[in-house]
XYZ file of C-alpha atoms in Angstrom:
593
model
C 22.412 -30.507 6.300
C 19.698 -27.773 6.465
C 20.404 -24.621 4.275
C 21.278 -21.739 6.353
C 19.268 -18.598 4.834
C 19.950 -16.087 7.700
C 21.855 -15.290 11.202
C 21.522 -12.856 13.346
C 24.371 -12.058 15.449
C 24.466 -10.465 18.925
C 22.235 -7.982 17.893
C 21.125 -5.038 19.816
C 18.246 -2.463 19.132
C 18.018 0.541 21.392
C 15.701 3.563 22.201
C 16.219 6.708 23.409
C 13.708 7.948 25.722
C 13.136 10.424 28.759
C 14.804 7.576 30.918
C 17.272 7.272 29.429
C 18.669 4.585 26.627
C 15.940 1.172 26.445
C 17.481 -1.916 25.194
C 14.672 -3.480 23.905
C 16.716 -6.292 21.651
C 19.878 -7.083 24.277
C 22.379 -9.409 22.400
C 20.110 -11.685 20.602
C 21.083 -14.454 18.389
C 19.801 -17.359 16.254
C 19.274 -18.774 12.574
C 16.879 -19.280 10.444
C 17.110 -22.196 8.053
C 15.522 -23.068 4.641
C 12.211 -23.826 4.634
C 12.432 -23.608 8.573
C 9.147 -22.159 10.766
C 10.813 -20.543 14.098
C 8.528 -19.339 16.237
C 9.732 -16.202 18.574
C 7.169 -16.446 21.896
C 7.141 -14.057 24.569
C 4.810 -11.290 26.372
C 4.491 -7.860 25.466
C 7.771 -6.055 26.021
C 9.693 -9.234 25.377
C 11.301 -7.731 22.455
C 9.669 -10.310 20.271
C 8.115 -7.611 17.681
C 11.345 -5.345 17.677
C 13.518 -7.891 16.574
C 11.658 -8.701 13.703
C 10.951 -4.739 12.991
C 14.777 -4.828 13.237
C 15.186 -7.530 10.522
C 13.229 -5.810 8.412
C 15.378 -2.119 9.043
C 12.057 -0.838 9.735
C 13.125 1.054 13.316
C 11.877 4.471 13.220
C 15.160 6.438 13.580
C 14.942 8.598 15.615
C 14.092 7.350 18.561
C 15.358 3.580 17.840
C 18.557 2.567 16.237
C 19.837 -0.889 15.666
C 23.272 -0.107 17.613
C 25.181 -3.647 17.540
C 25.152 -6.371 15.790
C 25.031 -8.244 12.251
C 22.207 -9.514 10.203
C 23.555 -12.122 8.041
C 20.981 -12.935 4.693
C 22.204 -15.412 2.351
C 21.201 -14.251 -0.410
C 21.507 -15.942 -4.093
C 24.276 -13.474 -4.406
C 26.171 -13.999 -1.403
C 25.922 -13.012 1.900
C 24.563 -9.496 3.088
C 24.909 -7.943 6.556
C 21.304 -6.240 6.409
C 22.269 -4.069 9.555
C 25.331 -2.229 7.855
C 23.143 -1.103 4.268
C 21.942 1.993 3.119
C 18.111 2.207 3.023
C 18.183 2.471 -0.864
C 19.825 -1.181 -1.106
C 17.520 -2.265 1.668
C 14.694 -1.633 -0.766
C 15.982 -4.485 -2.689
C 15.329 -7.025 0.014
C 12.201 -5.764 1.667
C 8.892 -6.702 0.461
C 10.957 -8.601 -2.316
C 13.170 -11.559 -0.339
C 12.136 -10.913 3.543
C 8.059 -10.127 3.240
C 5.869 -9.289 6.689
C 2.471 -9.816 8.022
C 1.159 -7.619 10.876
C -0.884 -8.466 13.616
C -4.049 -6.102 12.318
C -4.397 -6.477 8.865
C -7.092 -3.559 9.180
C -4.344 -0.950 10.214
C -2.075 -2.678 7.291
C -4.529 -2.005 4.686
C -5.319 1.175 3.280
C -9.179 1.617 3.606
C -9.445 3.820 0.611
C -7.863 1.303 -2.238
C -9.439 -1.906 -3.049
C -8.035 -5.343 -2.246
C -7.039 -5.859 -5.102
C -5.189 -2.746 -6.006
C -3.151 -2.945 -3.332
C -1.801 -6.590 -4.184
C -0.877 -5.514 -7.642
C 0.669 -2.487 -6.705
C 2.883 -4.673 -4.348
C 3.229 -6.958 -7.759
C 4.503 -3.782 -10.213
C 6.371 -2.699 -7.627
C 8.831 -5.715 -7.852
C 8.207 -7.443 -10.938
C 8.555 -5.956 -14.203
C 5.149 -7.065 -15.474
C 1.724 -5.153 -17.256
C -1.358 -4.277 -15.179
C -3.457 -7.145 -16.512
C -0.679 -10.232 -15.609
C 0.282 -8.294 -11.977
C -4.257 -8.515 -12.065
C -4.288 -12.257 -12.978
C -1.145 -13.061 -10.515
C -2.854 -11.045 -7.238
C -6.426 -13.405 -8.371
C -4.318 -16.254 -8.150
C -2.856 -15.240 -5.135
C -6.561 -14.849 -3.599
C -7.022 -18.713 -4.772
C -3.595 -19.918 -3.416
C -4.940 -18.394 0.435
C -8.017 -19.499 -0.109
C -10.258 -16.666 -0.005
C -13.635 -17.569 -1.334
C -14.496 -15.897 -4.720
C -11.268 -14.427 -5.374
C -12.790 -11.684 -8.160
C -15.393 -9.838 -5.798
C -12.462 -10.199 -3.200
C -10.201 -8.473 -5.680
C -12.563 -5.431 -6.028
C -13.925 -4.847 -2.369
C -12.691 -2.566 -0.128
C -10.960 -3.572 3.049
C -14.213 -2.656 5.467
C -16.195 -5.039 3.654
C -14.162 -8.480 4.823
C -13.861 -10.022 7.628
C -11.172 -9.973 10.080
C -9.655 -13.919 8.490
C -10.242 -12.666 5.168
C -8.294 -9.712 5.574
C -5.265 -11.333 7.183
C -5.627 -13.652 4.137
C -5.402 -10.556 1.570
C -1.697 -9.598 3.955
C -0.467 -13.098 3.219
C -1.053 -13.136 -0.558
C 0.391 -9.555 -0.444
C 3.541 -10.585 1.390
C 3.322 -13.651 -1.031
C 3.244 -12.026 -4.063
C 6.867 -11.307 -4.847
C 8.213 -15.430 -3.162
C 9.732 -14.017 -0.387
C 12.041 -16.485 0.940
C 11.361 -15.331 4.610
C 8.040 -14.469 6.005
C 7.717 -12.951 9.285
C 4.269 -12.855 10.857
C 3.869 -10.825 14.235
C 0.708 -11.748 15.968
C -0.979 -12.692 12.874
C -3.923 -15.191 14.783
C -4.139 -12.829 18.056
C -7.459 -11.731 16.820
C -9.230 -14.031 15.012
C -11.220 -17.175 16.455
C -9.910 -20.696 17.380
C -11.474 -22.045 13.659
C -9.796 -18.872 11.294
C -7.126 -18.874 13.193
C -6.121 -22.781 12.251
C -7.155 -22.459 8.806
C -4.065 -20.014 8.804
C -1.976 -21.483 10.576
C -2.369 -24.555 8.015
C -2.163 -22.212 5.128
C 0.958 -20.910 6.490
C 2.681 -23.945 6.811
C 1.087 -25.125 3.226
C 3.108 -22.437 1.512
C 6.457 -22.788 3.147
C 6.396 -26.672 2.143
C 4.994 -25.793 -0.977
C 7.692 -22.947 -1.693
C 10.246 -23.207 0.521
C 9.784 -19.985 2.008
C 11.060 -19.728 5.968
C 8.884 -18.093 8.486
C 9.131 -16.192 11.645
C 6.173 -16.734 13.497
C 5.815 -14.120 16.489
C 2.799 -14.626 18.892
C 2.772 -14.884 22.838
C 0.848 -18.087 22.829
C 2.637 -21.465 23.123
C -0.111 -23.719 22.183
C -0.215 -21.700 18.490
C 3.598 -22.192 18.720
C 3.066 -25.989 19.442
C 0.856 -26.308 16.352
C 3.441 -24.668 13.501
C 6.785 -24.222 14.604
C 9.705 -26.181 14.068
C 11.837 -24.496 16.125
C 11.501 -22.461 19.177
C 12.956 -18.710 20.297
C 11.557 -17.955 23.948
C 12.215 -13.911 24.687
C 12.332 -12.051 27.979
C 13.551 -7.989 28.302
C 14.657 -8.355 25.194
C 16.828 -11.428 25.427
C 16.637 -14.796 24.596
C 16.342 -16.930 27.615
C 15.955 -20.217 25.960
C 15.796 -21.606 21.955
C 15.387 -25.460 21.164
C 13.356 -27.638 18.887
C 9.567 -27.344 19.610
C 9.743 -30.914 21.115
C 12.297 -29.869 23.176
C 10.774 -26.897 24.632
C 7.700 -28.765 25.438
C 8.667 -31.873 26.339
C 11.058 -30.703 29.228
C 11.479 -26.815 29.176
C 14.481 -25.791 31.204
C 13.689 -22.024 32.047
C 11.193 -20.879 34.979
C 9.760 -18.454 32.763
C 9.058 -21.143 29.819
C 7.681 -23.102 32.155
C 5.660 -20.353 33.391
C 4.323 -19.427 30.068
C 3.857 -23.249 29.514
C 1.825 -23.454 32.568
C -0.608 -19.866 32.581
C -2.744 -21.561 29.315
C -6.288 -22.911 30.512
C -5.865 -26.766 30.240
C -8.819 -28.407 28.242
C -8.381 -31.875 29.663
C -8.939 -30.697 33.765
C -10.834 -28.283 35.462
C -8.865 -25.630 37.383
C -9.948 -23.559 41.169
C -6.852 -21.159 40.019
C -4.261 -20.781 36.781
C -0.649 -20.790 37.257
C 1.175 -17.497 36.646
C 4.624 -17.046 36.017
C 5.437 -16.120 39.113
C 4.796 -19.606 40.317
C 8.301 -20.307 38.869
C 10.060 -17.130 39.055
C 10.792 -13.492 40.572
C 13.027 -10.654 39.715
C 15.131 -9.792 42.570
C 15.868 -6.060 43.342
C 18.950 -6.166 41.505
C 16.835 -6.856 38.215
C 18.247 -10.975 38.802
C 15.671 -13.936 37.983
C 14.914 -16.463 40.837
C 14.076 -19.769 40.154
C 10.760 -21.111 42.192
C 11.428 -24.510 43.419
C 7.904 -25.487 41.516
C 6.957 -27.826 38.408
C 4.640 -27.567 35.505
C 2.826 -30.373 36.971
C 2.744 -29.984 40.440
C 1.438 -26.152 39.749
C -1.038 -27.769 37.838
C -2.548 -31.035 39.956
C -2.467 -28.576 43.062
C -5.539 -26.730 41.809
C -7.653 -29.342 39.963
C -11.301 -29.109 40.822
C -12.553 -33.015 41.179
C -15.600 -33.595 39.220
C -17.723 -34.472 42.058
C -17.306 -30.597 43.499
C -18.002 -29.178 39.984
C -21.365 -31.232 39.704
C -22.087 -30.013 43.379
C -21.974 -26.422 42.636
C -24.047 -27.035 38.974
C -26.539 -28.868 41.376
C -26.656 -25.507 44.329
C -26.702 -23.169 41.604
C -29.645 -24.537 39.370
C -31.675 -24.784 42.637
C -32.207 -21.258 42.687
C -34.483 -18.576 41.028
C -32.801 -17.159 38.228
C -31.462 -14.005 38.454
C -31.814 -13.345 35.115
C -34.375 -14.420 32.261
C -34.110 -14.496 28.313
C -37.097 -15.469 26.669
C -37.306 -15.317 22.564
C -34.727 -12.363 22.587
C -34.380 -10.994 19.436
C -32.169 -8.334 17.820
C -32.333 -7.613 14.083
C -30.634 -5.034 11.983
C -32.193 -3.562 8.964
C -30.462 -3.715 5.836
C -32.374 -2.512 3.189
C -35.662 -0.882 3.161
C -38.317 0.100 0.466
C -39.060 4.118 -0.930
C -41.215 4.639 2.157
C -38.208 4.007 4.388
C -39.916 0.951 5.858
C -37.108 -1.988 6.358
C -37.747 -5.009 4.041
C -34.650 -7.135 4.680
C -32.413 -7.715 8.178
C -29.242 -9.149 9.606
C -30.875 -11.334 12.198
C -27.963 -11.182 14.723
C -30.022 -12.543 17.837
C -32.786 -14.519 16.283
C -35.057 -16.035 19.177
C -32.286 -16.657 22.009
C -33.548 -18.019 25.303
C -32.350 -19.227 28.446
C -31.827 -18.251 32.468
C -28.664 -17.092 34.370
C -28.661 -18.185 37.766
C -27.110 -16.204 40.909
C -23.619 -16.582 41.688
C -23.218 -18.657 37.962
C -20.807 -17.629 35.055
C -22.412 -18.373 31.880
C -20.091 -18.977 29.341
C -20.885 -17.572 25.588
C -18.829 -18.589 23.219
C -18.926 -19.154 19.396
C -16.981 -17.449 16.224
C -17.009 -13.552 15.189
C -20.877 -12.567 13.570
C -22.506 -15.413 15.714
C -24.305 -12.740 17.387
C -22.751 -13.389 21.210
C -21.611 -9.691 21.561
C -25.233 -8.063 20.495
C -26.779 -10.441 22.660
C -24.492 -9.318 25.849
C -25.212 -5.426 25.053
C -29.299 -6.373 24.105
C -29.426 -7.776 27.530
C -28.046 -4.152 29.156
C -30.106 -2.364 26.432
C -26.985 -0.796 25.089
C -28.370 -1.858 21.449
C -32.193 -2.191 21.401
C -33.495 -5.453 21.123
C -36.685 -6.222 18.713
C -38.075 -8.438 20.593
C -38.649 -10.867 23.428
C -38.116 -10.180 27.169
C -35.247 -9.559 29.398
C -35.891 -10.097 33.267
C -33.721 -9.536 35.682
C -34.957 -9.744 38.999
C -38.435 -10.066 37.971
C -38.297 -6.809 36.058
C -38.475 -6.652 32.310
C -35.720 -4.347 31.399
C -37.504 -3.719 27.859
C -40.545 -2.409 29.542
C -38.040 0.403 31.225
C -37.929 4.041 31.256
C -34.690 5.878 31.159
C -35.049 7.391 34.863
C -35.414 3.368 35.722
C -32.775 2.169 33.264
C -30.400 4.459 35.054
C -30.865 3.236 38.051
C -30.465 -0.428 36.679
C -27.142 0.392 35.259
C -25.890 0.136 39.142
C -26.508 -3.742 38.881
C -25.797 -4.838 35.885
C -22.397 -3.749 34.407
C -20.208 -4.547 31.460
C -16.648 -4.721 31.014
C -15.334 -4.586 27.352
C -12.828 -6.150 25.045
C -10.534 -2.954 24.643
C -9.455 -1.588 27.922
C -7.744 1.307 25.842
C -11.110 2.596 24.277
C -13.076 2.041 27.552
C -10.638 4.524 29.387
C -11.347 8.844 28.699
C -7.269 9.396 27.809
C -7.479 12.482 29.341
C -8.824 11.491 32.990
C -7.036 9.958 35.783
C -7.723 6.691 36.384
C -8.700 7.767 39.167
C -11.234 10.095 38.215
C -12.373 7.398 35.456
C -13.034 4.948 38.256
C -14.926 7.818 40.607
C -16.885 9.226 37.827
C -19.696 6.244 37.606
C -20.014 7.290 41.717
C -20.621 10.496 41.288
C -23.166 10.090 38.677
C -25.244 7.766 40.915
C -24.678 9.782 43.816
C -22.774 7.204 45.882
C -20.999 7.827 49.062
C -21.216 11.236 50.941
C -18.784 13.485 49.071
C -15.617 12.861 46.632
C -13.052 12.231 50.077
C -15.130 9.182 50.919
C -15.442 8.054 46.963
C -11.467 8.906 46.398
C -11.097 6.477 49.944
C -13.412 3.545 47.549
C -11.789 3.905 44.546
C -8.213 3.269 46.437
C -9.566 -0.096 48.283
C -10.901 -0.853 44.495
C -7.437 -0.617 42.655
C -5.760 -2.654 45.707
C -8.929 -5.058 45.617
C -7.177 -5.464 41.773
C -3.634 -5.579 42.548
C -2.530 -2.077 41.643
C -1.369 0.581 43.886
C -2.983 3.779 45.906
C -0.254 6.225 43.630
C -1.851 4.904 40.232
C -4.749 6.757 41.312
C -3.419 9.892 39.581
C -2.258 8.496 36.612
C -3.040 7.981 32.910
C -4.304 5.036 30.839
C -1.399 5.373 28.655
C 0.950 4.949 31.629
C -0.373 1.204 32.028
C -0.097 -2.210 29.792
C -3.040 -3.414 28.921
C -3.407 -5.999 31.680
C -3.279 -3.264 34.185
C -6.131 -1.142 32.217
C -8.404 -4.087 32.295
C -7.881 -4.454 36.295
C -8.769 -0.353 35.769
C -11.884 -1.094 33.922
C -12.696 -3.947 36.436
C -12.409 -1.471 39.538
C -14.556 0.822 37.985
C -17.423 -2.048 37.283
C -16.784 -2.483 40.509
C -17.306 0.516 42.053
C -21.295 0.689 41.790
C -21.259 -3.078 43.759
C -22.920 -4.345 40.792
C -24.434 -7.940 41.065
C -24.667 -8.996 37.449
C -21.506 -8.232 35.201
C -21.074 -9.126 31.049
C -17.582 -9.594 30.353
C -17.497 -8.866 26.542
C -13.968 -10.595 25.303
C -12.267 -8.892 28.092
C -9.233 -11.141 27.892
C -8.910 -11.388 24.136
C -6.027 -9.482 23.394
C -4.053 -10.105 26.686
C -1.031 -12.195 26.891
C -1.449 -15.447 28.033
C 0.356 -14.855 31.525
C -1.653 -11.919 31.757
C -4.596 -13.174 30.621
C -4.177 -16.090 34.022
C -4.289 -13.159 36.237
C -6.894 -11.513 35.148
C -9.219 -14.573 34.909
C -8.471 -15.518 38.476
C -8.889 -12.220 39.877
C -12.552 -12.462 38.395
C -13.243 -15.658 39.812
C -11.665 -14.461 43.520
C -14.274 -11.072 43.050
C -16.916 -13.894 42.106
C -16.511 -15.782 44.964
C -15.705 -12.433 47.418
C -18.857 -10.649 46.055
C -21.459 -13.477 44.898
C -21.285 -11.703 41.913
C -23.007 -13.670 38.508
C -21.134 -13.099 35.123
C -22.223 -13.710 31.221
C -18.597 -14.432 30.008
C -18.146 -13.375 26.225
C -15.041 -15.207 24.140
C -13.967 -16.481 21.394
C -11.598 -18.881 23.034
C -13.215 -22.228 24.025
C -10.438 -23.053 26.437
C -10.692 -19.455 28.276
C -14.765 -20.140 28.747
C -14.727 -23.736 30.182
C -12.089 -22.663 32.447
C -14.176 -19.649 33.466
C -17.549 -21.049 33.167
C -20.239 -22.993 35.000
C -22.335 -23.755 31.905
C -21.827 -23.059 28.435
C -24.150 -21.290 25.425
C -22.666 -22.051 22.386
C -24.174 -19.306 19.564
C -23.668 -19.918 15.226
C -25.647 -16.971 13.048
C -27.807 -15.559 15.767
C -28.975 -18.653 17.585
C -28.263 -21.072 20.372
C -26.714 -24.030 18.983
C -26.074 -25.844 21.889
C -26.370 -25.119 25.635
C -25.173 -27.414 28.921
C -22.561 -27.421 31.801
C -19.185 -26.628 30.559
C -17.328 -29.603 30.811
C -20.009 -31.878 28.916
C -20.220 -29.622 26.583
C -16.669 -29.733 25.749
C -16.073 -33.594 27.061
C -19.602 -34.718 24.397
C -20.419 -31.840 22.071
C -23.737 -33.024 20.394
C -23.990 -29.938 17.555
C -21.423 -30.331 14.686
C -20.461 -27.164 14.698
C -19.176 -27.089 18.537
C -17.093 -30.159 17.649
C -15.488 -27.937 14.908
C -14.634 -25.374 17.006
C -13.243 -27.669 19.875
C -11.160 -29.469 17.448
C -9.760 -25.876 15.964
C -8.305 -25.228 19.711
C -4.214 -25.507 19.634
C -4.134 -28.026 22.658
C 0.377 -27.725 22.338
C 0.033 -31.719 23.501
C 2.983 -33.573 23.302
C 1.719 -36.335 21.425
C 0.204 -33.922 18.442
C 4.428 -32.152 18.379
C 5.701 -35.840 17.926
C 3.736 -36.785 15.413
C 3.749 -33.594 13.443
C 7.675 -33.321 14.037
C 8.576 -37.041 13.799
C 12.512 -36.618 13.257
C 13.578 -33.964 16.006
């Protein structure tokens, strides 16, 4: 029999806002066992990251209360309803015997205390031990995660580590006092496919290694498929289905699992469209899910592209004169220079990059964070100055360009980027934001026949003519990024760099948006340099592939070779670091459920 460690009973966390009460945990339930890794899976507004807030009594109150419910812990000592203590005794159990790991460790860490500090402050704070063992048990700590040289590690400051590292330094934190439960929200959402198994392993290392539990939050299934041991599927705050990870894959039995199952970019096929959820489902007026008479599989094999077509369009497209041409491009950033100011050492971040982008293509770019893709995308628009080489587009070298002529470039080449937040002014309208670029090169005859544009623009990207006078803040983030794609839009570009534009999207709104750029492709013959991370996202996306590692092309071909016969060592690392959720790999990593 498996040790029960906690239960959570019909609980129910609530907001009060202008409209009223929000229930954004409605009645939720389930266990956690010892040594157990349950992974909660849902989109934004699920519910997902409240509940675990809620385990942890860290609801800001006001506006949120937890306002039903129990929250059994089974502690050494007994068992505690965490719900129903003060926040005094809650002390006790926080950091100490429940420990948490956000999804940005940057915001989690405070940028003026070293690493190190703040691991042994977490260690003094619990334990009653001196400065130097709480020292030698946060270095250990550093070792245990595998963080490479654990002493300069201990003494740098957040800023200087990368984005893996410092989700490394919030798991030895959380680690330092044995928690017996570990919740991690998001922890992987950020990071690329390799970091992001490296902690995943380390994750499930420790909890065989201590016995710890863990909550694993995240709205991806395939990272679900590759740790958990059980599964917790949310939706509006309630829990539509829960089962073993075998069973939830093997034959989900709710339209929205399936749905979520179903919007992930399959490696092993080549897709026209993705599934979305509603494929499988749709809320009736009355707020009531509908089931879609419609099947993973059949969702699936209805939009595979036969190989045949795909080598067809390779064939059409390569035929023509490229529409862009990068030849030796190189971008270098100084990083120390002699008395005279003159720069004797760089961080080669493009380092002699060339190839052509033909018209009508989407070149994929892919590789991990520092390999230099994102300089390269903004060194081709001369956002960031290159050093060298030549970028032609349409004949024209774009380095040879005066501002008055750059300007006018800007019109055809456009760039959409990774945070649709940042990219939006918070105090225009949308529909001003979208406008704006208009107005500056003097399109259309006056601001009634731009407002007319930049209505067809947000329909052309599934929003509505009313969101025209709203506020970024008013949207998720899927709907900014349709924002930010109306607005590239709205200059009828005919080259666009998507820079990670679908990194931090769910995965069911990540489907949309990906097929809405390949329906604009095909609408406006538009030709795209896709940026990612995400292997599986750029051969879905992509008609050939660049694959980039410290500033340079490592390897370059159509998509589906690339990812079918990698030839570079490094691309079969990061193809093997992609969670692929097959059945086969659940089965053999769960072999008694």
């Amino acid at each position: 029999m498996s040790e029960l460690l906690l239960e959570v009973k019909n609980l129910v966390t609530e907001f009060n806002t202008e409209n009223g009460n929000v229930k954004a945990v409605n009645d939720v339930s389930f266990q956690i066992n010892k040594k157990e890794i349950v992974g909660i899976v849902g989109e934004s507004g699920s519910g997902k990251s409240v509940t675990s807030l809620s385990l942890m009594r860290l609801i800001p109150n006001p506006p949120g209360k937890i306002s039903q419910g129990e929250i059994l812990y089974h502690s050494n000592n007994g068992i505690v309803d965490l719900a129903k203590i003060s926040e005094q005794e809650m002390r006790a159990y926080r950091g100490n015997e429940i420990s948490m790991i956000f999804q940005e460790p940057m915001t989690s860490l405070n940028p003026v205390f070293t690493c190190g500090s703040q691991v042994t402050e977490a260690i003094l704070l619990h334990q009653k031990v001196s400065k130097e063992v709480a020292k030698n048990l946060a270095i250990e700590l550093f070792e245990k995660v595998k963080l490479p040289n654990p002493n300069r590690i201990f003494d740098a400051y957040p800023h200087q580590l990368s984005g893996g590292q410092k989700q490394r330094v919030m798991i030895a934190m959380a680690m330092s006092c044995k928690p017996r439960i570990l919740i991690a929200d998001e922890p992987t959402t950020a990071l690329d496919v390799t970091v992001q198994k490296t902690i995943l392993e380390l994750i499930a290392e420790l909890s065989e290694e201590t016995g710890m539990s863990t909550v694993f939050i995240t709205h991806d299934l395939g990272v679900i498929a590759e740790i958990a041991d059980k599964v917790i599927v949310m939706y509006k705050g309630k829990i539509v289905e829960q089962g073993s990870v075998l069973e939830i894959f093997e034959n989900p039995q709710h339209p929205y699992t399936k749905g979520l199952l179903a919007c992930r970019p399959p490696l092993e096929k080549r897709l026209k469209q993705l599934p979305i959820i509603s494929d499988f489902m749709e809320v009736s007026t009355d707020g009531k899910l509908i089931e879609k008479e419609a099947s993973v599989a059949k969702a699936i094999n209805d939009r595979i592209v036969i190989e045949s077509e795909t080598k067809a369009r390779y064939e059409s497209l390569i035929q023509q004169k490229p529409i862009l041409e990068i030849k030796g491009l190189q971008t270098w950033f100084p990083t120390k220079s002699n008395l005279f100011g003159k720069p004797t050492e760089y961080v080669k971040a493009v380092d002699n990059v060339s190839f052509d982008v033909y018209p009508g293509e989407t070149l994929g770019l892919v590789g991990e964070s520092g390999c230099g893709k994102t300089t390269l995308g903004r060194s081709v628009l001369r956002l960031v100055e290159p050093t060298g080489g030549e970028v032609i587009f349409e004949g024209r070298n774009i380095r040879d360009l005066h501002t008055k002529d750059l300007k006018e470039l800007r019109k055809d080449m456009q760039i959409i980027f990774q945070d649709p937040y940042s990219s939006l002014n918070p105090r225009m309208t949308i529909g001003n934001a979208i406008m704006e670029p208009m107005q500056v090169h003097e399109m259309y005859s006056s601001d009634k026949e731009r407002k007319e544009k930049v209505i067809e623009l947000l329909q052309k990207v599934n929003m509505l003519p009313e969101h025209f006078n709203r506020y970024p803040h008013e949207f998720s983030g899927g709907q900014r990024q349709r924002i930010c794609i109306a607005r590239a839009l709205g200059l009828r570009p005919r080259f666009i760099i998507c820079d990670e534009s679908v990194s931090a999207l769910d995965v069911s709104v990540q489907a949309q948006v990906l097929n809405l750029l390949i329906q604009l492709r095909e609408e406006f013959k538009f030709t795209y340099i896709f940026i990612s991370h995400d292997l599986s996202v750029v051969k879905f996306m992509s008609d050939r592939m660049v694959v980039m590692n410290k500033g340079k092309v490592e390897e370059m071909g159509v998509a589906d070779d690339i990812y079918n016969k990698p030839s570079q060592e490094y691309t079969q690392r990061l193809i093997a670091a992609i969670p692929k959720g097959r059945l086969e790999d659940i089965k053999a990593r769960t072999p008694f459920q």
